[in-house]
C-alpha positions as a Markdown table, in Angstrom:
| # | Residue | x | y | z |
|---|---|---|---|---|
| 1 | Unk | -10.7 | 4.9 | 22.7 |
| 2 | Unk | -12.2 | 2.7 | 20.0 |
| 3 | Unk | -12.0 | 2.5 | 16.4 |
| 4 | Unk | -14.7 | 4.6 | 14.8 |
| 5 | Unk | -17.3 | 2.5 | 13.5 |
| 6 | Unk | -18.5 | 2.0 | 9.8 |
| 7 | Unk | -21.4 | 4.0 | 9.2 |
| 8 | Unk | -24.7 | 2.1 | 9.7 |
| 9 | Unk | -25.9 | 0.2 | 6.3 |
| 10 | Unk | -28.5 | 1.8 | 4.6 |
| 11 | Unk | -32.4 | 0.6 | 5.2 |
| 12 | Unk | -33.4 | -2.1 | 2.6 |
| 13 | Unk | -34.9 | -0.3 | 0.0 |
| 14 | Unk | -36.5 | -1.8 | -3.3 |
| 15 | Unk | -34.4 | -1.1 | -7.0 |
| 16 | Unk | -35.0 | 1.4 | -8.4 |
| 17 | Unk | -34.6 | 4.0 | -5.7 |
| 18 | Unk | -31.9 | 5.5 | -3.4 |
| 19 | Unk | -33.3 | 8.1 | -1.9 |
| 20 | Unk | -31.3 | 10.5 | -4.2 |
| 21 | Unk | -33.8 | 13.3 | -5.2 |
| 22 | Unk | -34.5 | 13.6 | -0.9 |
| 23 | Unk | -33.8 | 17.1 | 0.6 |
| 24 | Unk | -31.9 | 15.7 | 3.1 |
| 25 | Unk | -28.7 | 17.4 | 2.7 |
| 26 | Unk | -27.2 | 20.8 | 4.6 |
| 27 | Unk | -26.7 | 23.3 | 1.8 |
| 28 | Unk | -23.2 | 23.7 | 3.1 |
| 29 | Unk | -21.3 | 22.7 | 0.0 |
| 30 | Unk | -23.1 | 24.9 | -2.6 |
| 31 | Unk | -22.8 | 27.9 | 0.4 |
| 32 | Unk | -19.0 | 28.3 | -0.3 |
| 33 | Unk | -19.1 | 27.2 | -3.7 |
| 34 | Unk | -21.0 | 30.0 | -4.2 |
| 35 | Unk | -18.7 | 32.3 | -2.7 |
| 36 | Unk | -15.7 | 30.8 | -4.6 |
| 37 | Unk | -17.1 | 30.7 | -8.0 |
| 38 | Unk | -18.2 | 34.8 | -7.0 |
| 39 | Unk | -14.5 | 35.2 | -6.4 |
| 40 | Unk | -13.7 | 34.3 | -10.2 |
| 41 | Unk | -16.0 | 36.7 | -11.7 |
| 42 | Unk | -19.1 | 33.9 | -11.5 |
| 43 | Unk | -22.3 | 34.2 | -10.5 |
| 44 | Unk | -24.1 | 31.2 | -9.3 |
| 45 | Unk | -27.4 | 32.7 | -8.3 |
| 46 | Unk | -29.4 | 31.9 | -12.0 |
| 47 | Unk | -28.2 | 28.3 | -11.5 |
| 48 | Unk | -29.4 | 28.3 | -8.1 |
| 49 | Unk | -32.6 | 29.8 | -8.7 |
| 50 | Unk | -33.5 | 26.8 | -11.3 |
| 51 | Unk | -32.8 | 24.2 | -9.0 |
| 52 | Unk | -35.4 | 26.4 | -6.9 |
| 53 | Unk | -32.6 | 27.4 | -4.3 |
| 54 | Unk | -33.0 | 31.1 | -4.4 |
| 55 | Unk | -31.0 | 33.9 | -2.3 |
| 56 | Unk | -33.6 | 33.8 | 0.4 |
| 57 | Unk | -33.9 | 30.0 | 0.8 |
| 58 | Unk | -30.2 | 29.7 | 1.2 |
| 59 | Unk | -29.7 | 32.1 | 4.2 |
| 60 | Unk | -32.2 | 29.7 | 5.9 |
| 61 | Unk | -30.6 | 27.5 | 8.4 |
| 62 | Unk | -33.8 | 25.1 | 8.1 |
| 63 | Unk | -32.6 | 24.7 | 4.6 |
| 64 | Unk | -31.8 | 20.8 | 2.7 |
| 65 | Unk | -31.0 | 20.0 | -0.8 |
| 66 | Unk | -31.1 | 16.6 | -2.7 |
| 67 | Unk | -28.3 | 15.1 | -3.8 |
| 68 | Unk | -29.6 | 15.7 | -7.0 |
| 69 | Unk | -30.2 | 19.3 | -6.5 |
| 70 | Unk | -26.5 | 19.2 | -5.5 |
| 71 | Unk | -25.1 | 17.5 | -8.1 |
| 72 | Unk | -26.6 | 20.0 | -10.9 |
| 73 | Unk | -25.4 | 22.5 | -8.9 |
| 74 | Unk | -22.0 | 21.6 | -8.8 |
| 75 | Unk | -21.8 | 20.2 | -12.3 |
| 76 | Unk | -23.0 | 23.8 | -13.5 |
| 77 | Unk | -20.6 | 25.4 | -11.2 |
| 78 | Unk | -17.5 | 24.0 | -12.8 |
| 79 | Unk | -18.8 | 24.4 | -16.3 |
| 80 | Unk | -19.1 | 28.0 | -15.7 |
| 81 | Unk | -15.7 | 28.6 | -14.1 |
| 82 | Unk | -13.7 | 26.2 | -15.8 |
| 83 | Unk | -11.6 | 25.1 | -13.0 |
| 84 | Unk | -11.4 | 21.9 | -12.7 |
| 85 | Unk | -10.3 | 21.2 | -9.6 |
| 86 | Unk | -12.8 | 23.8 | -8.4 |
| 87 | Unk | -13.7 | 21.3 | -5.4 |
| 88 | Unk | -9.9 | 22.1 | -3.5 |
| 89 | Unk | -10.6 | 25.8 | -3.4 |
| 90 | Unk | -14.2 | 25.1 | -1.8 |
| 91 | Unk | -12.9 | 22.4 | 0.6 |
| 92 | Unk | -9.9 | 24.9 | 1.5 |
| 93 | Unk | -12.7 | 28.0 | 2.5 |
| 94 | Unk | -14.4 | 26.2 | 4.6 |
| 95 | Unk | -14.6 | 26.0 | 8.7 |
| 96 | Unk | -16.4 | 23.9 | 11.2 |
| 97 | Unk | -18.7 | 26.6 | 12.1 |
| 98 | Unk | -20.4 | 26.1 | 9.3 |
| 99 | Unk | -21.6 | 22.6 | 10.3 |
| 100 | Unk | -23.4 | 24.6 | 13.3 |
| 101 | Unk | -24.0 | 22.1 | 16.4 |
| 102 | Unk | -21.7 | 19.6 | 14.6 |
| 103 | Unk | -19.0 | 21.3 | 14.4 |
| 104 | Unk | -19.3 | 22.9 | 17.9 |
| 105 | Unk | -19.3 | 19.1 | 19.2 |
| 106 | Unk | -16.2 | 18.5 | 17.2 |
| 107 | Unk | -14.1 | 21.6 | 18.4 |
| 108 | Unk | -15.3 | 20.3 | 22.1 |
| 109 | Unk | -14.5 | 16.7 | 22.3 |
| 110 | Unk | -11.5 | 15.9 | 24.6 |
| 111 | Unk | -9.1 | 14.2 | 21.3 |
| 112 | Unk | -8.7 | 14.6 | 17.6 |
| 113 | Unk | -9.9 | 11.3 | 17.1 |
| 114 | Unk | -13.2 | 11.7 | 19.3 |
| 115 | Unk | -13.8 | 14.8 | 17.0 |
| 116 | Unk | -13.7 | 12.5 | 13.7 |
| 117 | Unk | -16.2 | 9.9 | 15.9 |
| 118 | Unk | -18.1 | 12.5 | 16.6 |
| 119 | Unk | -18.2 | 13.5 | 13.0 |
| 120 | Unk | -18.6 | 10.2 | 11.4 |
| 121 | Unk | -21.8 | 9.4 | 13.7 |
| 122 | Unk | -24.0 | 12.4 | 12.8 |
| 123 | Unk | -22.3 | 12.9 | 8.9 |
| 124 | Unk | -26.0 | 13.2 | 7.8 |
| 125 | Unk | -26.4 | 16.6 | 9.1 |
| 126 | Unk | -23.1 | 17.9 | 8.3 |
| 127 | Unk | -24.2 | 18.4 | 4.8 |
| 128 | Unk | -22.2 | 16.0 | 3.6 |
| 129 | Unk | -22.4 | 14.3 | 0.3 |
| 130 | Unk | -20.3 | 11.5 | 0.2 |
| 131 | Unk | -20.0 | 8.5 | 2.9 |
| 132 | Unk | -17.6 | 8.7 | 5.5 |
| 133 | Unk | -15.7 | 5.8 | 7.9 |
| 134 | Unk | -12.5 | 5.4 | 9.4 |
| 135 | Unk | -10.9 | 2.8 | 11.6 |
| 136 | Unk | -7.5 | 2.1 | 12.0 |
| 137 | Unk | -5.5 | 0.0 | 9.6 |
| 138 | Unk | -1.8 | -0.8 | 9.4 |
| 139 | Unk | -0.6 | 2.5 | 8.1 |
| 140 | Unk | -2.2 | 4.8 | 10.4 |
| 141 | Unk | -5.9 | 5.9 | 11.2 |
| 142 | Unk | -7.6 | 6.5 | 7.7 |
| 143 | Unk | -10.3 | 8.1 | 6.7 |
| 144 | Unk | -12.4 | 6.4 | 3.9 |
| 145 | Unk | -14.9 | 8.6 | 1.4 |
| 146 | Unk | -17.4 | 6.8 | -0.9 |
| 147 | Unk | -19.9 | 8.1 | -3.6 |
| 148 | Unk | -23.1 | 7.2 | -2.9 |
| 149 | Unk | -24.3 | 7.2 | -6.2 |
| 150 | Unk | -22.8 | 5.4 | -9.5 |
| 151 | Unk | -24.4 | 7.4 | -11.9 |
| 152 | Unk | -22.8 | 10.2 | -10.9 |
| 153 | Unk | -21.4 | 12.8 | -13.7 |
| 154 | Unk | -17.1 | 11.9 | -13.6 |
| 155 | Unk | -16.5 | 15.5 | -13.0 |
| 156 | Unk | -19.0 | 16.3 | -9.8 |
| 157 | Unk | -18.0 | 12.9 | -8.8 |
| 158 | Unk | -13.9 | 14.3 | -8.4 |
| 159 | Unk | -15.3 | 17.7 | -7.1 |
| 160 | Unk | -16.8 | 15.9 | -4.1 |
| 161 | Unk | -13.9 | 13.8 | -3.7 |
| 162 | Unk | -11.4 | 17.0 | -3.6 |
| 163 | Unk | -14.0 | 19.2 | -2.0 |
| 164 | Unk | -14.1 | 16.4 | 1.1 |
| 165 | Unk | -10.4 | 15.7 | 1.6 |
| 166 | Unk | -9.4 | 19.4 | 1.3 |
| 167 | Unk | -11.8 | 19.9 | 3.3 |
| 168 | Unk | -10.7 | 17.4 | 5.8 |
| 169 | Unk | -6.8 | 19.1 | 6.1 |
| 170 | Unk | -8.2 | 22.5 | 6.4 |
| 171 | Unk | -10.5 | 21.8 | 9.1 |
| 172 | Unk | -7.5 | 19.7 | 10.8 |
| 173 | Unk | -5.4 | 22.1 | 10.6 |
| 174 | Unk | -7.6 | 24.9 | 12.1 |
| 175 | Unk | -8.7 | 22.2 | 14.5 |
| 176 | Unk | -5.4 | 20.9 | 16.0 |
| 177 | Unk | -2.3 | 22.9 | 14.6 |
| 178 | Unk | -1.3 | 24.7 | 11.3 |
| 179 | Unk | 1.7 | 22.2 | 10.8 |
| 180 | Unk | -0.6 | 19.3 | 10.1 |
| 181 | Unk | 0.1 | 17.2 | 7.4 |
| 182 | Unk | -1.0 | 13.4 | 6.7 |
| 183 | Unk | 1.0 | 10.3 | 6.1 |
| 184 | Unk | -0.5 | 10.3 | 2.7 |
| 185 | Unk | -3.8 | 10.6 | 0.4 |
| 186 | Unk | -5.0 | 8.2 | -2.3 |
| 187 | Unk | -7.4 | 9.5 | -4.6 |
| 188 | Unk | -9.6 | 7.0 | -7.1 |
| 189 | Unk | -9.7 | 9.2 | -10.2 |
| 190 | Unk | -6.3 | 9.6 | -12.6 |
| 191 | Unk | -3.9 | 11.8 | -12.1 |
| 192 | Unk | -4.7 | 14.8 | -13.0 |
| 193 | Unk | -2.1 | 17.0 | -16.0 |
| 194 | Unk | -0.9 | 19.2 | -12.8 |
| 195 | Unk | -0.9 | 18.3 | -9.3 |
| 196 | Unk | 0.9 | 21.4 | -7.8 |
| 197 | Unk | -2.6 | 22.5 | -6.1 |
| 198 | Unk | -3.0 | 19.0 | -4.4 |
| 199 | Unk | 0.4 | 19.2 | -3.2 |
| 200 | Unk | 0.8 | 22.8 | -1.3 |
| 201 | Unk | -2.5 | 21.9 | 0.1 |
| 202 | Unk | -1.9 | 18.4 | 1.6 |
| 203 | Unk | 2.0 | 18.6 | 1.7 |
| 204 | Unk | 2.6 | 14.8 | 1.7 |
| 205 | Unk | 2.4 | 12.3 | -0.6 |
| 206 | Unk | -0.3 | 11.9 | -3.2 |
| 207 | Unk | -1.4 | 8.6 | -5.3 |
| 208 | Unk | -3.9 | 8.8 | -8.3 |
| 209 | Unk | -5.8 | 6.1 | -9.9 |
| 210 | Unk | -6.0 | 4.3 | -6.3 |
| 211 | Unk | -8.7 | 1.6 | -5.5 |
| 212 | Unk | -10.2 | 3.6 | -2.9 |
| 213 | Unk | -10.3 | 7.2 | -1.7 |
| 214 | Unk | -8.3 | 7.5 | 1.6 |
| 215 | Unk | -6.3 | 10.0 | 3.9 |
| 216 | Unk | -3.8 | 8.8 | 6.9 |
| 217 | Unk | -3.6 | 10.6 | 9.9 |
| 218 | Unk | -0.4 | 10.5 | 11.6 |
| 219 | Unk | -1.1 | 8.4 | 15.2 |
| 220 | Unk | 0.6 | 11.7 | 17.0 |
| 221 | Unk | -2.2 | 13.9 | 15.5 |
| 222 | Unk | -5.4 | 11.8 | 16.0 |
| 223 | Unk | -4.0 | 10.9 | 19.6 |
| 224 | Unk | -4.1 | 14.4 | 20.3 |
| 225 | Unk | -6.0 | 16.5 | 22.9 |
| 226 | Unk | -8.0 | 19.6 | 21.2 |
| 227 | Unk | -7.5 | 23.1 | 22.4 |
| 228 | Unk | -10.9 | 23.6 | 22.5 |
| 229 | Unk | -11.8 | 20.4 | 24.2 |
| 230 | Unk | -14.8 | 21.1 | 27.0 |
| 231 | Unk | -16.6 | 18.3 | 28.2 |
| 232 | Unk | -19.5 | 19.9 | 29.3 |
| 233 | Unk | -20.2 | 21.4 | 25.9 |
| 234 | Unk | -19.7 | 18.3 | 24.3 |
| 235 | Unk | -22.0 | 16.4 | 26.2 |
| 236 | Unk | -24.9 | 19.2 | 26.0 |
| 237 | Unk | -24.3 | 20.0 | 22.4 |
| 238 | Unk | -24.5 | 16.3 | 21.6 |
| 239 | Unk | -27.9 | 16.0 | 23.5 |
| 240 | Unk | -29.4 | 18.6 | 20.8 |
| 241 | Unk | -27.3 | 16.7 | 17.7 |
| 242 | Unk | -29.6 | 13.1 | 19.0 |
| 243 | Unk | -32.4 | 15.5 | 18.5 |
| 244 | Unk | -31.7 | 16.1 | 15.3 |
| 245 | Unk | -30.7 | 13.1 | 14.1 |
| 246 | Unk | -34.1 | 11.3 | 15.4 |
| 247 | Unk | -36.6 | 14.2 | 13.6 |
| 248 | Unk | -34.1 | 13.4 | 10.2 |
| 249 | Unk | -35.1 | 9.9 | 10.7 |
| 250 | Unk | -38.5 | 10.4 | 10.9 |
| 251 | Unk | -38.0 | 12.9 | 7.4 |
| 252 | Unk | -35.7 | 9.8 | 5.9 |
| 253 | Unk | -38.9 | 7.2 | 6.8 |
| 254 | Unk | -41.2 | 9.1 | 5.1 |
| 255 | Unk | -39.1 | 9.9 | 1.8 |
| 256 | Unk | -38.4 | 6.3 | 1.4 |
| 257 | Unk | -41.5 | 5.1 | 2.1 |
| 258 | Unk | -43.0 | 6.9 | -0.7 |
| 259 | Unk | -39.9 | 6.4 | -3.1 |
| 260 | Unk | -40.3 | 2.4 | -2.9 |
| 261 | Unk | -44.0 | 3.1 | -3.1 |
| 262 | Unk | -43.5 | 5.1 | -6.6 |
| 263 | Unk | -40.2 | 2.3 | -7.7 |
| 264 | Unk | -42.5 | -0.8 | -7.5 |
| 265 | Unk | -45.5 | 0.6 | -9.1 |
| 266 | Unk | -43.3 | 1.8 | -12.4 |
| 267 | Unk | -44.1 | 2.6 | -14.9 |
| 268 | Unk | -47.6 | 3.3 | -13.5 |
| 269 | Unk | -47.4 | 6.1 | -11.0 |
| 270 | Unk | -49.7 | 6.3 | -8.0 |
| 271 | Unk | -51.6 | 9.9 | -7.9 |
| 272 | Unk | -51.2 | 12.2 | -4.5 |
| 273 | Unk | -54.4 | 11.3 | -3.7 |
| 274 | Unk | -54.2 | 7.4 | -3.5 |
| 275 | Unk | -50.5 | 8.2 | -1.7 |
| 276 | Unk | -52.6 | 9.9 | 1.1 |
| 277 | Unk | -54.9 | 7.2 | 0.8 |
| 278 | Unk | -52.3 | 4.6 | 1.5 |
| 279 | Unk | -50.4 | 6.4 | 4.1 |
| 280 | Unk | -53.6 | 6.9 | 6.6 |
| 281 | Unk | -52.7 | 10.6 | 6.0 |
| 282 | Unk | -54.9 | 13.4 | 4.6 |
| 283 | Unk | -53.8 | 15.3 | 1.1 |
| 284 | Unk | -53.1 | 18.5 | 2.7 |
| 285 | Unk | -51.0 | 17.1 | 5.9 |
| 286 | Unk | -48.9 | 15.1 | 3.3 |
| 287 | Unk | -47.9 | 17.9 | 1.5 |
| 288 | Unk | -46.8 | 19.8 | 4.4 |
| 289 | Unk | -45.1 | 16.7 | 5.6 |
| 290 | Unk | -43.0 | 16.7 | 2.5 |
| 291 | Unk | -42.9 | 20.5 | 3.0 |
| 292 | Unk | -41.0 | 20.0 | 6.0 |
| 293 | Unk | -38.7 | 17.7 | 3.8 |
| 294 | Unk | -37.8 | 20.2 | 1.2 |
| 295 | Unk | -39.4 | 18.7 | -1.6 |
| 296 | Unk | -42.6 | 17.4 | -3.0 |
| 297 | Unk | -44.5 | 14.4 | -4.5 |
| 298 | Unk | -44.0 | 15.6 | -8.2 |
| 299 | Unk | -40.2 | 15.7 | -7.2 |
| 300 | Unk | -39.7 | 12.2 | -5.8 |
| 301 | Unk | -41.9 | 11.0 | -8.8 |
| 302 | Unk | -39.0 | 12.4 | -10.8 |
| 303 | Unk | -36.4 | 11.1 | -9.0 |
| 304 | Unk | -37.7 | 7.9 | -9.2 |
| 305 | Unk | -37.8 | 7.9 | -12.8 |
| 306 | Unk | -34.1 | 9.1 | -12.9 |
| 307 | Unk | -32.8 | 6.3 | -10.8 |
| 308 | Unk | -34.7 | 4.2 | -13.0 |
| 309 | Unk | -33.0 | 5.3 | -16.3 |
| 310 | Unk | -29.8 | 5.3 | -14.9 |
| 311 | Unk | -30.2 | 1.6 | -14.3 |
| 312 | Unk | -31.5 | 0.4 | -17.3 |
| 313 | Unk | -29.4 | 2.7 | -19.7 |
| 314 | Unk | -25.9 | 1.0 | -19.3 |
| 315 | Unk | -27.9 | -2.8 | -19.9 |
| 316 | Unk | -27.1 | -3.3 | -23.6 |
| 317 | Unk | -30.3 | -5.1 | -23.8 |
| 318 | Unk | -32.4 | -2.1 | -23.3 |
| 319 | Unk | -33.6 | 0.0 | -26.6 |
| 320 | Unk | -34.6 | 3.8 | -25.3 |
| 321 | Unk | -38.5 | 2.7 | -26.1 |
| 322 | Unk | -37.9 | -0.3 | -23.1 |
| 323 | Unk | -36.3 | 2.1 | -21.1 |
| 324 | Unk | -39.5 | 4.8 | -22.1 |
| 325 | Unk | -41.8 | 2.3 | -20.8 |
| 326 | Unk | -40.3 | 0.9 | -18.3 |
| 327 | Unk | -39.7 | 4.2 | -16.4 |
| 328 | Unk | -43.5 | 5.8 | -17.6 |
| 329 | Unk | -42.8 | 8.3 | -19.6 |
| 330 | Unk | -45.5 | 9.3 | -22.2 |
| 331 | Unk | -42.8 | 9.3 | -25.7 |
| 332 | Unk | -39.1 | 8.9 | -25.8 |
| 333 | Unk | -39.4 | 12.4 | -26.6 |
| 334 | Unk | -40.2 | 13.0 | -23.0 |
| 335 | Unk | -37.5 | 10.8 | -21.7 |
| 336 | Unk | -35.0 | 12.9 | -24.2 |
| 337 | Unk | -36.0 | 15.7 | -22.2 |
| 338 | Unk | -36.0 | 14.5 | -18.6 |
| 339 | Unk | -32.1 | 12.9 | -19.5 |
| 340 | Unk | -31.3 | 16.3 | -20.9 |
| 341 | Unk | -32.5 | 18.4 | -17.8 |
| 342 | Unk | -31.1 | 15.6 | -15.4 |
| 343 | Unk | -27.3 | 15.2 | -17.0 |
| 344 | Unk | -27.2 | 17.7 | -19.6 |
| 345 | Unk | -26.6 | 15.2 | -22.2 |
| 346 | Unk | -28.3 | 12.5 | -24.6 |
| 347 | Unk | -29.5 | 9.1 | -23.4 |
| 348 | Unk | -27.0 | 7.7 | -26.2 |
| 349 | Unk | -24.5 | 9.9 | -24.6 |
| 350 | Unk | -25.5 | 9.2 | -20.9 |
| 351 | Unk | -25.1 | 5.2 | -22.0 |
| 352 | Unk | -21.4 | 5.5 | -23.4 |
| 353 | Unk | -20.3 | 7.4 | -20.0 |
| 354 | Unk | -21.9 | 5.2 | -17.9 |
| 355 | Unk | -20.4 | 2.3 | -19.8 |
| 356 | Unk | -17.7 | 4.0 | -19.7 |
| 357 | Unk | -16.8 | 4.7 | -16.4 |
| 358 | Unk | -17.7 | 1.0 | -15.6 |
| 359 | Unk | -15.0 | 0.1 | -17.5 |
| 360 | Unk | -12.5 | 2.9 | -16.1 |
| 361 | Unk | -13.1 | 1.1 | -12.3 |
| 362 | Unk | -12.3 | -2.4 | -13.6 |
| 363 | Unk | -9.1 | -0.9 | -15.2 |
| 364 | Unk | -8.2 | 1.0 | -11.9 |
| 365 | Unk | -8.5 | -2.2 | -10.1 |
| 366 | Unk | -5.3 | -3.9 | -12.2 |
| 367 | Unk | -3.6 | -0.6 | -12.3 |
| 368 | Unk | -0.3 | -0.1 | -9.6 |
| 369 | Unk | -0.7 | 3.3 | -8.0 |
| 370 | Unk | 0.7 | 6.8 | -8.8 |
| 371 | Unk | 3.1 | 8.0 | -5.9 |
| 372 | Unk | 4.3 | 11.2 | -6.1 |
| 373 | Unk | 6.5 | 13.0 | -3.5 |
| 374 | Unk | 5.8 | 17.3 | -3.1 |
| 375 | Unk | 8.6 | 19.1 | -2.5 |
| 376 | Unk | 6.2 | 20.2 | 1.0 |
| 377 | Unk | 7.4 | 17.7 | 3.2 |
| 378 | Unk | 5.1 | 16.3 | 6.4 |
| 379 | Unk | 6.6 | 17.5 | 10.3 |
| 380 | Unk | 8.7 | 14.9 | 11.8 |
């Protein structure tokens, strides 16, 4: 078997816009971080409600989310709670059932490591929010995870890290065998004050403040055949996943198009109409077009705008009235606002953490790495 290829890169896309604000994503995150946070006393459905994902929307199995829709979501989540390393206990409930046809593929395919393939090659309907590879490398077969976005709030950005790699055990270990443990897991953010969670969940050795996020797979476990391995499943249930994957695309094509559309015409912003107008399309089949997307035009205007900001905020150079302009809003009141809905914050607050976690990744690049040993150790 080969080594799993890198994800393919992303379509060319003009600044200004990375398709962010799309609902492209399977709710399947916010699903059991709903049930966890309910376990601590915490209700989630308010929070869910503002983002426009009420109780009815998110038993549909239709259903995606932006990554921004996400993000808020998560970033209220641990607020509320107060755990911050809420992300293991989500990663930790979950199983591959949840992924639906994807996971059904991933139980069926004949080896461990044709299940992570399989995984890797249709990760945009898994509901997946970060960016997944693996390939092997001289200590083992390892399986990379990257945020997609930069801008991301430091606390949602080590939820998805934890929620993914937890995840990642747990679903190995009902997968494969209980007895799983890998070679070891480097995680990009600092150590955190107590790492006894990470380490009765992963039982191996753990390193903080890494340059990358990584887990090795012991070559006996990704050699492996599956209990649940049945070739005629797999092959059938991958049929329906290329299905899938082709009507996303079509959803992905249309989102971008219109996102560039909205980027390059900043700070003036082309009305529905003159969209429809464009796109050889008429006003009422556009809408149900981005209908079928989970979102609409006022949405992706906003999303725009956001990715916008979050560029121009960390340039020294820019003064909040540039940055007003140059993203269309009427005042900097209105910008105030929009930064305050999108991060919580300021936009003189929003600066100093982006600046600030710029210059937290140059200083992880010089810095040697944290190795710790659990008492857990990994089979022989």
């Amino acid at each position: 078997m080969h080594d799993a290829p890198d994800p393919a890169p992303p379509a060319a896309k003009s600044p200004g816009t990375s398709r962010s604000t799309s609902a492209t994503i399977a709710p399947n995150i916010l699903r059991y971080l709903a049930r966890v946070a309910e376990e601590d006393g915490v209700d989630l459905r308010p929070v869910l409600d503002e983002v426009g994902l009420d109780a009815a929307v998110m038993r549909s199995a239709a259903l995606r989310v932006s990554y921004r829709q996400g993000s808020d979501v998560i970033r209220r989540a641990l607020e509320r709670t107060g755990d911050e390393h809420l992300g293991l206990r989500v990663g930790a409930a979950q199983h591959l059932t949840a992924w639906g046809p994807l996971g059904l593929a991933m139980m069926a395919a004949e080896t461990f490591q044709e299940a992570i393939e399989t995984g890797l090659r249709y990760q945009n309907l898994s509901g997946a929010m970060l960016v997944w590879s693996a390939r092997w490398e001289d200590d083992g077969y390892v399986l990379r995870a990257e945020l997609p976005d930069p801008a991301l709030d430091p606390a949602v950005a080590v939820f998805l890290i934890e929620e993914a790699y937890s995840s990642a055990a747990t679903l190995t270990r009902l997968n494969v065998g209980a007895s799983f443990a890998p070679e070891v897991v480097d995680f990009a953010f600092p150590a955190p004050r107590d790492t006894r969670r990470f380490e009765e969940l992963f039982r191996c050795p753990l390193r903080f403040g890494a340059p990358g996020n990584r887990l090795v797979f012991p070559a006996r476990w990704v050699r492996a055949t599956q209990p649940g391995r049945d070739s005629i499943t797999y092959a059938s249930t991958l049929e329906l996943l290329d299905s899938q994957l082709a009507s996303r695309r079509d959803q992905q094509d249309l989102l971008e198009v219109l996102e560039v559309s909205i980027a390059q015409s900043l700070p003036d912003v082309p009305s529905f109409v003159e969209q429809a107008r464009r796109h050889a399309s008429s006003e009422r089949t556009l809408r149900r077009r981005l209908a079928e997307c989970g979102t609409t035009y006022e949405a992706l205007v906003d999303g725009v705008r956001r990715e916008r900001v979050e560029q121009l905020l960390p340039r020294p150079e820019s003064t909040l009235r540039d940055i007003t302009r140059q993203a269309g809003f009427a005042d900097v009141r209105a910008l105030r606002r929009a930064v305050r809905r999108w991060h919580g914050v300021t936009p003189v607050e929003l600066r100093a953490r982006l600046l600030e976690r710029r210059g937290r990744q140059a200083d992880l690049a010089d810095r040697p790495l944290d190795v710790r040993h659990p008492s857990v150790s990994a089979p022989a």
